[in-house]
C-alpha cells in the first residue's frame, strides 16, 4: 500500500482529531489514561509514516478549549502528556529534522507544559523537515474571535480601513497564518463531526472518518485514508476540469 500511496499526490497538510482514547481504555476495563498512553504510541507511528511519505505538515488536536470540562484528574494527566511524549520522542524528532509547532492558547496552559513544549519549539526551530503542529488548548471559534479582535484593534488605531478586511487579511491573523489549510482531516472513533477544530481553515478540506479508535489506528489505516484522498476530485467551488 505504501508504494501505491507514493505513486499518487501526497497531501501537503493533514489534520487529525486523535479521538477514542477513553473508549478504547473503557472497553478493556482500563482507566481512561491508559487510552491516552496508547494514543501516544499511535501518534509516534503516524508521525513516522507521514515523514516517510513526504507529508509536509501534520496538525494533531491534542487538547481543546472544551476539554477543561473533563474531571480535574484527567485534565492534569493530559497536561503531562506533552512532557512525557517529548521526553521520549524529542531526540528522534530532532534526528528526523521535524519542526514542532503549536496552535492554541498556549500561554494559559500549566507552566510545566509550557516549559516542556517551548523547549521543543526552540530546539526544532531551525529544522526544515516535517512540521508537527500540536493544537493545545485550541478552539476554532476562539481562534476566529481572537483574530477579529486583533483586526478591530488595528481599525480602532486607524492602522487599517474596514474596507481592507478580507479573507486573506483575517487568515493572516489566525494561529495558522504561516501554514496552508489542511488538505485532509482524519477523525477516528466513529464520530462524524469536526468539534471546533480548524473551523476557518477546513472550508475545502477533504474529510475522512473511520470507526477505528485512535489507539488502534495503524500506519495501514493512515495510508488507506491517503489513498482515499487521492481519489477525490477537489473543485474548491469551481467545476470539473
Ligand atoms: C481524545 O480521546 C483524545 C484526547 C483528548 C487527547 C489526545 C492526546 C494524545 C493522544 C496524547 C498526545 C498528545 C501530545 C501533545 C503529545 P477521548 O478522551 O475524547 O476519547 P473518548 O471520546 O473515547 O472518551
PDB file of C-alpha atoms and ligand atoms in Angstrom:
ATOM      1  CA  UNK A   1       0.000   0.000   0.000  1.00  0.00           C
ATOM      2  CA  UNK A   2       2.920   2.328   0.763  1.00  0.00           C
ATOM      3  CA  UNK A   3       4.144   2.143  -2.835  1.00  0.00           C
ATOM      4  CA  UNK A   4       0.654   2.838  -4.179  1.00  0.00           C
ATOM      5  CA  UNK A   5       0.339   5.918  -1.964  1.00  0.00           C
ATOM      6  CA  UNK A   6       3.763   7.161  -3.030  1.00  0.00           C
ATOM      7  CA  UNK A   7       2.719   6.986  -6.686  1.00  0.00           C
ATOM      8  CA  UNK A   8      -0.173   9.391  -6.092  1.00  0.00           C
ATOM      9  CA  UNK A   9      -0.483  13.004  -4.951  1.00  0.00           C
ATOM     10  CA  UNK A  10       0.668  13.387  -1.360  1.00  0.00           C
ATOM     11  CA  UNK A  11      -1.435  15.866   0.655  1.00  0.00           C
ATOM     12  CA  UNK A  12       0.629  18.777   1.920  1.00  0.00           C
ATOM     13  CA  UNK A  13      -1.212  19.209   5.214  1.00  0.00           C
ATOM     14  CA  UNK A  14      -3.134  16.519   7.108  1.00  0.00           C
ATOM     15  CA  UNK A  15      -5.078  17.318  10.284  1.00  0.00           C
ATOM     16  CA  UNK A  16      -6.024  14.617  12.788  1.00  0.00           C
ATOM     17  CA  UNK A  17      -8.502  14.510  15.667  1.00  0.00           C
ATOM     18  CA  UNK A  18      -6.979  11.870  17.937  1.00  0.00           C
ATOM     19  CA  UNK A  19     -10.307  10.595  19.231  1.00  0.00           C
ATOM     20  CA  UNK A  20     -11.415   7.466  21.035  1.00  0.00           C
ATOM     21  CA  UNK A  21      -8.682   7.010  23.642  1.00  0.00           C
ATOM     22  CA  UNK A  22     -11.152   6.937  26.519  1.00  0.00           C
ATOM     23  CA  UNK A  23     -13.475   4.403  24.868  1.00  0.00           C
ATOM     24  CA  UNK A  24     -10.514   2.216  23.898  1.00  0.00           C
ATOM     25  CA  UNK A  25      -9.497   2.012  27.545  1.00  0.00           C
ATOM     26  CA  UNK A  26     -13.026   1.570  28.902  1.00  0.00           C
ATOM     27  CA  UNK A  27     -13.661  -1.349  26.520  1.00  0.00           C
ATOM     28  CA  UNK A  28     -10.634  -3.072  28.013  1.00  0.00           C
ATOM     29  CA  UNK A  29     -11.636  -2.314  31.586  1.00  0.00           C
ATOM     30  CA  UNK A  30      -8.665   0.042  31.892  1.00  0.00           C
ATOM     31  CA  UNK A  31      -8.584   3.599  33.256  1.00  0.00           C
ATOM     32  CA  UNK A  32      -9.077   6.305  30.598  1.00  0.00           C
ATOM     33  CA  UNK A  33      -5.495   7.458  30.998  1.00  0.00           C
ATOM     34  CA  UNK A  34      -4.315   4.087  29.662  1.00  0.00           C
ATOM     35  CA  UNK A  35      -6.107   5.034  26.441  1.00  0.00           C
ATOM     36  CA  UNK A  36      -4.231   8.332  26.224  1.00  0.00           C
ATOM     37  CA  UNK A  37      -0.932   6.495  26.758  1.00  0.00           C
ATOM     38  CA  UNK A  38      -1.797   4.064  23.968  1.00  0.00           C
ATOM     39  CA  UNK A  39      -2.813   7.056  21.823  1.00  0.00           C
ATOM     40  CA  UNK A  40       0.689   8.418  22.226  1.00  0.00           C
ATOM     41  CA  UNK A  41       2.081   5.285  20.584  1.00  0.00           C
ATOM     42  CA  UNK A  42      -0.256   5.795  17.626  1.00  0.00           C
ATOM     43  CA  UNK A  43       0.938   9.384  17.398  1.00  0.00           C
ATOM     44  CA  UNK A  44       4.532   8.148  17.121  1.00  0.00           C
ATOM     45  CA  UNK A  45       3.652   5.627  14.401  1.00  0.00           C
ATOM     46  CA  UNK A  46       1.659   8.124  12.329  1.00  0.00           C
ATOM     47  CA  UNK A  47       4.345  10.822  12.529  1.00  0.00           C
ATOM     48  CA  UNK A  48       6.884   8.242  11.302  1.00  0.00           C
ATOM     49  CA  UNK A  49       4.656   7.299   8.379  1.00  0.00           C
ATOM     50  CA  UNK A  50       3.845  10.931   7.473  1.00  0.00           C
ATOM     51  CA  UNK A  51       7.567  11.642   7.382  1.00  0.00           C
ATOM     52  CA  UNK A  52       8.213   8.565   5.244  1.00  0.00           C
ATOM     53  CA  UNK A  53       5.684   9.512   2.554  1.00  0.00           C
ATOM     54  CA  UNK A  54       6.662  13.170   2.438  1.00  0.00           C
ATOM     55  CA  UNK A  55       3.713  14.973   4.002  1.00  0.00           C
ATOM     56  CA  UNK A  56       4.834  18.498   4.881  1.00  0.00           C
ATOM     57  CA  UNK A  57       2.537  19.335   7.805  1.00  0.00           C
ATOM     58  CA  UNK A  58       0.638  17.228  10.342  1.00  0.00           C
ATOM     59  CA  UNK A  59      -1.691  19.019  12.773  1.00  0.00           C
ATOM     60  CA  UNK A  60      -2.869  16.959  15.755  1.00  0.00           C
ATOM     61  CA  UNK A  61      -5.759  18.017  18.002  1.00  0.00           C
ATOM     62  CA  UNK A  62      -4.305  17.232  21.433  1.00  0.00           C
ATOM     63  CA  UNK A  63      -6.392  19.387  23.803  1.00  0.00           C
ATOM     64  CA  UNK A  64      -9.395  21.573  23.044  1.00  0.00           C
ATOM     65  CA  UNK A  65     -10.630  24.672  24.856  1.00  0.00           C
ATOM     66  CA  UNK A  66     -13.635  22.483  25.783  1.00  0.00           C
ATOM     67  CA  UNK A  67     -11.521  19.670  27.288  1.00  0.00           C
ATOM     68  CA  UNK A  68     -11.196  21.702  30.532  1.00  0.00           C
ATOM     69  CA  UNK A  69     -14.715  20.397  31.323  1.00  0.00           C
ATOM     70  CA  UNK A  70     -13.257  16.928  31.994  1.00  0.00           C
ATOM     71  CA  UNK A  71     -12.569  15.762  35.557  1.00  0.00           C
ATOM     72  CA  UNK A  72      -9.527  17.519  37.007  1.00  0.00           C
ATOM     73  CA  UNK A  73      -7.514  14.289  37.286  1.00  0.00           C
ATOM     74  CA  UNK A  74      -7.907  13.665  33.545  1.00  0.00           C
ATOM     75  CA  UNK A  75      -7.056  17.268  32.653  1.00  0.00           C
ATOM     76  CA  UNK A  76      -3.993  17.059  34.849  1.00  0.00           C
ATOM     77  CA  UNK A  77      -2.928  13.811  33.173  1.00  0.00           C
ATOM     78  CA  UNK A  78      -3.472  15.281  29.687  1.00  0.00           C
ATOM     79  CA  UNK A  79      -1.366  18.297  30.645  1.00  0.00           C
ATOM     80  CA  UNK A  80       1.543  15.986  31.455  1.00  0.00           C
ATOM     81  CA  UNK A  81       1.294  14.101  28.147  1.00  0.00           C
ATOM     82  CA  UNK A  82       3.229  16.612  26.010  1.00  0.00           C
ATOM     83  CA  UNK A  83       6.101  16.457  28.515  1.00  0.00           C
ATOM     84  CA  UNK A  84       6.070  12.691  28.594  1.00  0.00           C
ATOM     85  CA  UNK A  85       5.833  12.469  24.833  1.00  0.00           C
ATOM     86  CA  UNK A  86       8.677  14.933  24.303  1.00  0.00           C
ATOM     87  CA  UNK A  87      10.885  13.245  26.885  1.00  0.00           C
ATOM     88  CA  UNK A  88      10.551  10.022  24.921  1.00  0.00           C
ATOM     89  CA  UNK A  89      10.496  11.361  21.387  1.00  0.00           C
ATOM     90  CA  UNK A  90      12.274  14.700  21.108  1.00  0.00           C
ATOM     91  CA  UNK A  91      15.703  13.236  20.271  1.00  0.00           C
ATOM     92  CA  UNK A  92      14.198  11.119  17.470  1.00  0.00           C
ATOM     93  CA  UNK A  93      12.149  14.057  16.190  1.00  0.00           C
ATOM     94  CA  UNK A  94      15.246  16.256  16.068  1.00  0.00           C
ATOM     95  CA  UNK A  95      17.117  13.499  14.171  1.00  0.00           C
ATOM     96  CA  UNK A  96      14.214  13.315  11.711  1.00  0.00           C
ATOM     97  CA  UNK A  97      14.565  17.087  11.104  1.00  0.00           C
ATOM     98  CA  UNK A  98      10.998  17.631  12.417  1.00  0.00           C
ATOM     99  CA  UNK A  99       9.808  21.146  13.271  1.00  0.00           C
ATOM    100  CA  UNK A 100       7.444  21.264  16.254  1.00  0.00           C
ATOM    101  CA  UNK A 101       4.827  23.987  16.293  1.00  0.00           C
ATOM    102  CA  UNK A 102       1.690  24.689  18.284  1.00  0.00           C
ATOM    103  CA  UNK A 103      -1.604  26.435  17.733  1.00  0.00           C
ATOM    104  CA  UNK A 104      -3.954  27.460  20.513  1.00  0.00           C
ATOM    105  CA  UNK A 105      -3.977  29.491  23.692  1.00  0.00           C
ATOM    106  CA  UNK A 106      -0.579  28.199  24.663  1.00  0.00           C
ATOM    107  CA  UNK A 107       0.241  30.774  27.352  1.00  0.00           C
ATOM    108  CA  UNK A 108      -2.698  29.659  29.519  1.00  0.00           C
ATOM    109  CA  UNK A 109      -1.520  26.071  29.883  1.00  0.00           C
ATOM    110  CA  UNK A 110       0.170  24.963  33.124  1.00  0.00           C
ATOM    111  CA  UNK A 111       3.733  26.232  33.468  1.00  0.00           C
ATOM    112  CA  UNK A 112       5.277  22.757  33.273  1.00  0.00           C
ATOM    113  CA  UNK A 113       3.530  22.078  29.941  1.00  0.00           C
ATOM    114  CA  UNK A 114       4.554  25.471  28.537  1.00  0.00           C
ATOM    115  CA  UNK A 115       8.158  24.868  29.624  1.00  0.00           C
ATOM    116  CA  UNK A 116       8.427  21.428  28.001  1.00  0.00           C
ATOM    117  CA  UNK A 117       6.755  22.468  24.756  1.00  0.00           C
ATOM    118  CA  UNK A 118       8.672  25.785  24.499  1.00  0.00           C
ATOM    119  CA  UNK A 119      11.903  23.846  24.795  1.00  0.00           C
ATOM    120  CA  UNK A 120      10.848  21.576  21.905  1.00  0.00           C
ATOM    121  CA  UNK A 121       9.793  24.585  19.806  1.00  0.00           C
ATOM    122  CA  UNK A 122      13.186  26.167  20.367  1.00  0.00           C
ATOM    123  CA  UNK A 123      15.224  23.010  19.738  1.00  0.00           C
ATOM    124  CA  UNK A 124      13.451  22.238  16.454  1.00  0.00           C
ATOM    125  CA  UNK A 125      13.010  25.788  15.150  1.00  0.00           C
ATOM    126  CA  UNK A 126      15.944  25.556  12.728  1.00  0.00           C
ATOM    127  CA  UNK A 127      14.876  22.193  11.326  1.00  0.00           C
ATOM    128  CA  UNK A 128      13.464  22.034   7.823  1.00  0.00           C
ATOM    129  CA  UNK A 129      11.527  18.739   7.653  1.00  0.00           C
ATOM    130  CA  UNK A 130       8.012  17.649   8.549  1.00  0.00           C
ATOM    131  CA  UNK A 131       6.086  20.211  10.617  1.00  0.00           C
ATOM    132  CA  UNK A 132       4.329  18.544  13.555  1.00  0.00           C
ATOM    133  CA  UNK A 133       1.795  21.037  14.751  1.00  0.00           C
ATOM    134  CA  UNK A 134       0.027  20.368  18.077  1.00  0.00           C
ATOM    135  CA  UNK A 135      -3.310  22.057  18.755  1.00  0.00           C
ATOM    136  CA  UNK A 136      -3.094  22.644  22.506  1.00  0.00           C
ATOM    137  CA  UNK A 137      -5.861  24.500  24.317  1.00  0.00           C
ATOM    138  CA  UNK A 138      -7.230  25.142  20.853  1.00  0.00           C
ATOM    139  CA  UNK A 139     -10.746  26.108  19.770  1.00  0.00           C
ATOM    140  CA  UNK A 140     -11.710  27.167  16.248  1.00  0.00           C
ATOM    141  CA  UNK A 141     -14.232  29.764  17.352  1.00  0.00           C
ATOM    142  CA  UNK A 142     -11.873  31.229  19.946  1.00  0.00           C
ATOM    143  CA  UNK A 143      -9.202  31.495  17.245  1.00  0.00           C
ATOM    144  CA  UNK A 144     -11.523  33.434  14.924  1.00  0.00           C
ATOM    145  CA  UNK A 145     -12.687  35.686  17.783  1.00  0.00           C
ATOM    146  CA  UNK A 146      -9.067  36.438  18.691  1.00  0.00           C
ATOM    147  CA  UNK A 147      -8.226  37.251  15.055  1.00  0.00           C
ATOM    148  CA  UNK A 148     -11.262  39.557  14.830  1.00  0.00           C
ATOM    149  CA  UNK A 149     -10.090  41.337  17.986  1.00  0.00           C
ATOM    150  CA  UNK A 150      -6.625  41.912  16.517  1.00  0.00           C
ATOM    151  CA  UNK A 151      -8.124  43.309  13.326  1.00  0.00           C
ATOM    152  CA  UNK A 152     -10.582  45.505  15.263  1.00  0.00           C
ATOM    153  CA  UNK A 153      -7.737  46.952  17.323  1.00  0.00           C
ATOM    154  CA  UNK A 154      -5.893  47.897  14.136  1.00  0.00           C
ATOM    155  CA  UNK A 155      -9.042  49.587  12.810  1.00  0.00           C
ATOM    156  CA  UNK A 156      -9.513  51.444  16.118  1.00  0.00           C
ATOM    157  CA  UNK A 157      -5.916  52.685  15.922  1.00  0.00           C
ATOM    158  CA  UNK A 158      -6.533  53.855  12.341  1.00  0.00           C
ATOM    159  CA  UNK A 159      -3.921  51.459  11.044  1.00  0.00           C
ATOM    160  CA  UNK A 160      -6.445  49.645   8.896  1.00  0.00           C
ATOM    161  CA  UNK A 161      -9.519  50.614   6.901  1.00  0.00           C
ATOM    162  CA  UNK A 162     -12.579  48.366   7.404  1.00  0.00           C
ATOM    163  CA  UNK A 163     -12.730  48.080   3.605  1.00  0.00           C
ATOM    164  CA  UNK A 164      -9.327  46.399   3.613  1.00  0.00           C
ATOM    165  CA  UNK A 165     -10.673  43.482   5.682  1.00  0.00           C
ATOM    166  CA  UNK A 166     -10.965  40.388   3.529  1.00  0.00           C
ATOM    167  CA  UNK A 167     -10.486  36.625   3.922  1.00  0.00           C
ATOM    168  CA  UNK A 168      -6.708  36.822   3.370  1.00  0.00           C
ATOM    169  CA  UNK A 169      -6.348  39.529   5.985  1.00  0.00           C
ATOM    170  CA  UNK A 170      -8.356  37.606   8.564  1.00  0.00           C
ATOM    171  CA  UNK A 171      -6.444  34.397   7.785  1.00  0.00           C
ATOM    172  CA  UNK A 172      -3.218  36.310   8.385  1.00  0.00           C
ATOM    173  CA  UNK A 173      -4.360  36.867  11.985  1.00  0.00           C
ATOM    174  CA  UNK A 174      -5.072  33.206  12.771  1.00  0.00           C
ATOM    175  CA  UNK A 175      -2.682  30.858  14.596  1.00  0.00           C
ATOM    176  CA  UNK A 176      -2.178  29.120  11.241  1.00  0.00           C
ATOM    177  CA  UNK A 177      -1.027  32.271   9.450  1.00  0.00           C
ATOM    178  CA  UNK A 178       2.197  30.637   8.242  1.00  0.00           C
ATOM    179  CA  UNK A 179       0.825  27.247   7.140  1.00  0.00           C
ATOM    180  CA  UNK A 180      -1.581  26.281   4.334  1.00  0.00           C
ATOM    181  CA  UNK A 181      -5.091  24.973   5.046  1.00  0.00           C
ATOM    182  CA  UNK A 182      -5.371  21.209   5.623  1.00  0.00           C
ATOM    183  CA  UNK A 183      -5.980  19.085   2.543  1.00  0.00           C
ATOM    184  CA  UNK A 184      -7.331  16.190   4.572  1.00  0.00           C
ATOM    185  CA  UNK A 185      -8.903  15.738   8.006  1.00  0.00           C
ATOM    186  CA  UNK A 186      -8.814  12.313   9.617  1.00  0.00           C
ATOM    187  CA  UNK A 187     -11.168  11.605  12.503  1.00  0.00           C
ATOM    188  CA  UNK A 188     -11.153   8.162  14.021  1.00  0.00           C
ATOM    189  CA  UNK A 189     -13.577   6.736  16.612  1.00  0.00           C
ATOM    190  CA  UNK A 190     -16.817   6.936  14.615  1.00  0.00           C
ATOM    191  CA  UNK A 191     -17.819  10.498  15.496  1.00  0.00           C
ATOM    192  CA  UNK A 192     -18.953  12.398  12.407  1.00  0.00           C
ATOM    193  CA  UNK A 193     -18.203  15.993  13.376  1.00  0.00           C
ATOM    194  CA  UNK A 194     -15.325  18.455  13.396  1.00  0.00           C
ATOM    195  CA  UNK A 195     -15.677  19.548  17.039  1.00  0.00           C
ATOM    196  CA  UNK A 196     -14.494  23.172  16.765  1.00  0.00           C
ATOM    197  CA  UNK A 197     -11.245  22.158  15.058  1.00  0.00           C
ATOM    198  CA  UNK A 198      -9.758  24.464  12.393  1.00  0.00           C
ATOM    199  CA  UNK A 199     -13.185  25.877  11.514  1.00  0.00           C
ATOM    200  CA  UNK A 200     -11.913  28.585   9.200  1.00  0.00           C
ATOM    201  CA  UNK A 201      -9.148  26.504   7.662  1.00  0.00           C
ATOM    202  CA  UNK A 202     -11.309  23.492   6.802  1.00  0.00           C
ATOM    203  CA  UNK A 203     -13.543  25.290   4.287  1.00  0.00           C
ATOM    204  CA  UNK A 204     -12.325  22.985   1.481  1.00  0.00           C
ATOM    205  CA  UNK A 205     -10.656  20.192   3.428  1.00  0.00           C
ATOM    206  CA  UNK A 206     -11.499  16.622   2.444  1.00  0.00           C
ATOM    207  CA  UNK A 207     -12.932  14.723   5.416  1.00  0.00           C
ATOM    208  CA  UNK A 208     -12.204  11.090   6.245  1.00  0.00           C
ATOM    209  CA  UNK A 209     -13.894   9.283   9.094  1.00  0.00           C
ATOM    210  CA  UNK A 210     -13.307   5.809  10.471  1.00  0.00           C
ATOM    211  CA  UNK A 211     -14.790   3.836  13.354  1.00  0.00           C
ATOM    212  CA  UNK A 212     -11.338   2.655  14.437  1.00  0.00           C
ATOM    213  CA  UNK A 213     -10.383   4.157  17.803  1.00  0.00           C
ATOM    214  CA  UNK A 214      -7.192   6.259  17.817  1.00  0.00           C
ATOM    215  CA  UNK A 215      -5.101   3.761  19.854  1.00  0.00           C
ATOM    216  CA  UNK A 216      -5.991   1.053  17.280  1.00  0.00           C
ATOM    217  CA  UNK A 217      -5.307   3.323  14.304  1.00  0.00           C
ATOM    218  CA  UNK A 218      -2.262   1.970  12.452  1.00  0.00           C
ATOM    219  CA  UNK A 219       0.023   3.044   9.631  1.00  0.00           C
ATOM    220  CA  UNK A 220      -2.135   0.988   7.195  1.00  0.00           C
ATOM    221  CA  UNK A 221      -5.250   2.931   8.231  1.00  0.00           C
ATOM    222  CA  UNK A 222      -3.409   6.195   7.666  1.00  0.00           C
ATOM    223  CA  UNK A 223      -2.266   5.044   4.210  1.00  0.00           C
ATOM    224  CA  UNK A 224      -5.834   3.960   3.433  1.00  0.00           C
ATOM    225  CA  UNK A 225      -7.049   7.477   4.257  1.00  0.00           C
ATOM    226  CA  UNK A 226      -4.416   8.999   1.955  1.00  0.00           C
ATOM    227  CA  UNK A 227      -5.332   6.583  -0.854  1.00  0.00           C
ATOM    228  CA  UNK A 228      -8.956   7.587  -0.479  1.00  0.00           C
ATOM    229  CA  UNK A 229      -7.942  11.268  -0.554  1.00  0.00           C
ATOM    230  CA  UNK A 230      -6.049  10.651  -3.789  1.00  0.00           C
ATOM    231  CA  UNK A 231      -9.295   9.525  -5.452  1.00  0.00           C
ATOM    232  CA  UNK A 232     -11.210  12.673  -4.526  1.00  0.00           C
ATOM    233  CA  UNK A 233     -11.938  15.394  -7.028  1.00  0.00           C
ATOM    234  CA  UNK A 234     -11.295  18.746  -5.390  1.00  0.00           C
ATOM    235  CA  UNK A 235     -13.124  21.593  -7.066  1.00  0.00           C
ATOM    236  CA  UNK A 236     -12.850  24.374  -4.458  1.00  0.00           C
ATOM    237  CA  UNK A 237     -16.239  25.683  -5.544  1.00  0.00           C
ATOM    238  CA  UNK A 238     -15.305  25.568  -9.224  1.00  0.00           C
ATOM    239  CA  UNK A 239     -16.305  22.990 -11.811  1.00  0.00           C
ATOM    240  CA  UNK A 240     -14.674  19.793 -13.032  1.00  0.00           C
ATOM    241  CA  UNK A 241     -11.514  20.438 -15.049  1.00  0.00           C
TER     242      UNK A 241
HETATM  243  C1  LIG B   1      -9.495  12.246  22.660  1.00  0.00           C
HETATM  244  O1  LIG B   1      -9.928  10.985  23.158  1.00  0.00           O
HETATM  245  C2  LIG B   1      -8.092  12.446  22.976  1.00  0.00           C
HETATM  246  C3  LIG B   1      -7.593  13.455  23.750  1.00  0.00           C
HETATM  247  C4  LIG B   1      -8.441  14.472  24.365  1.00  0.00           C
HETATM  248  C5  LIG B   1      -6.143  13.539  23.995  1.00  0.00           C
HETATM  249  C6  LIG B   1      -5.254  13.204  22.836  1.00  0.00           C
HETATM  250  C7  LIG B   1      -3.864  13.187  23.257  1.00  0.00           C
HETATM  251  C8  LIG B   1      -2.969  12.235  22.932  1.00  0.00           C
HETATM  252  C9  LIG B   1      -3.239  11.084  22.043  1.00  0.00           C
HETATM  253  C10 LIG B   1      -1.589  12.300  23.505  1.00  0.00           C
HETATM  254  C11 LIG B   1      -0.578  13.014  22.732  1.00  0.00           C
HETATM  255  C12 LIG B   1      -0.551  14.459  22.958  1.00  0.00           C
HETATM  256  C13 LIG B   1       0.580  15.202  22.857  1.00  0.00           C
HETATM  257  C14 LIG B   1       0.503  16.676  22.809  1.00  0.00           C
HETATM  258  C15 LIG B   1       1.901  14.597  22.740  1.00  0.00           C
HETATM  259  P1  LIG B   1     -11.138  10.959  24.196  1.00  0.00           P
HETATM  260  O2  LIG B   1     -10.557  11.006  25.561  1.00  0.00           O
HETATM  261  O3  LIG B   1     -12.071  12.079  23.864  1.00  0.00           O
HETATM  262  O4  LIG B   1     -11.765   9.576  23.904  1.00  0.00           O
HETATM  263  P2  LIG B   1     -13.307   9.192  24.090  1.00  0.00           P
HETATM  264  O5  LIG B   1     -14.069  10.068  23.135  1.00  0.00           O
HETATM  265  O6  LIG B   1     -13.332   7.767  23.717  1.00  0.00           O
HETATM  266  O7  LIG B   1     -13.652   9.434  25.520  1.00  0.00           O
END
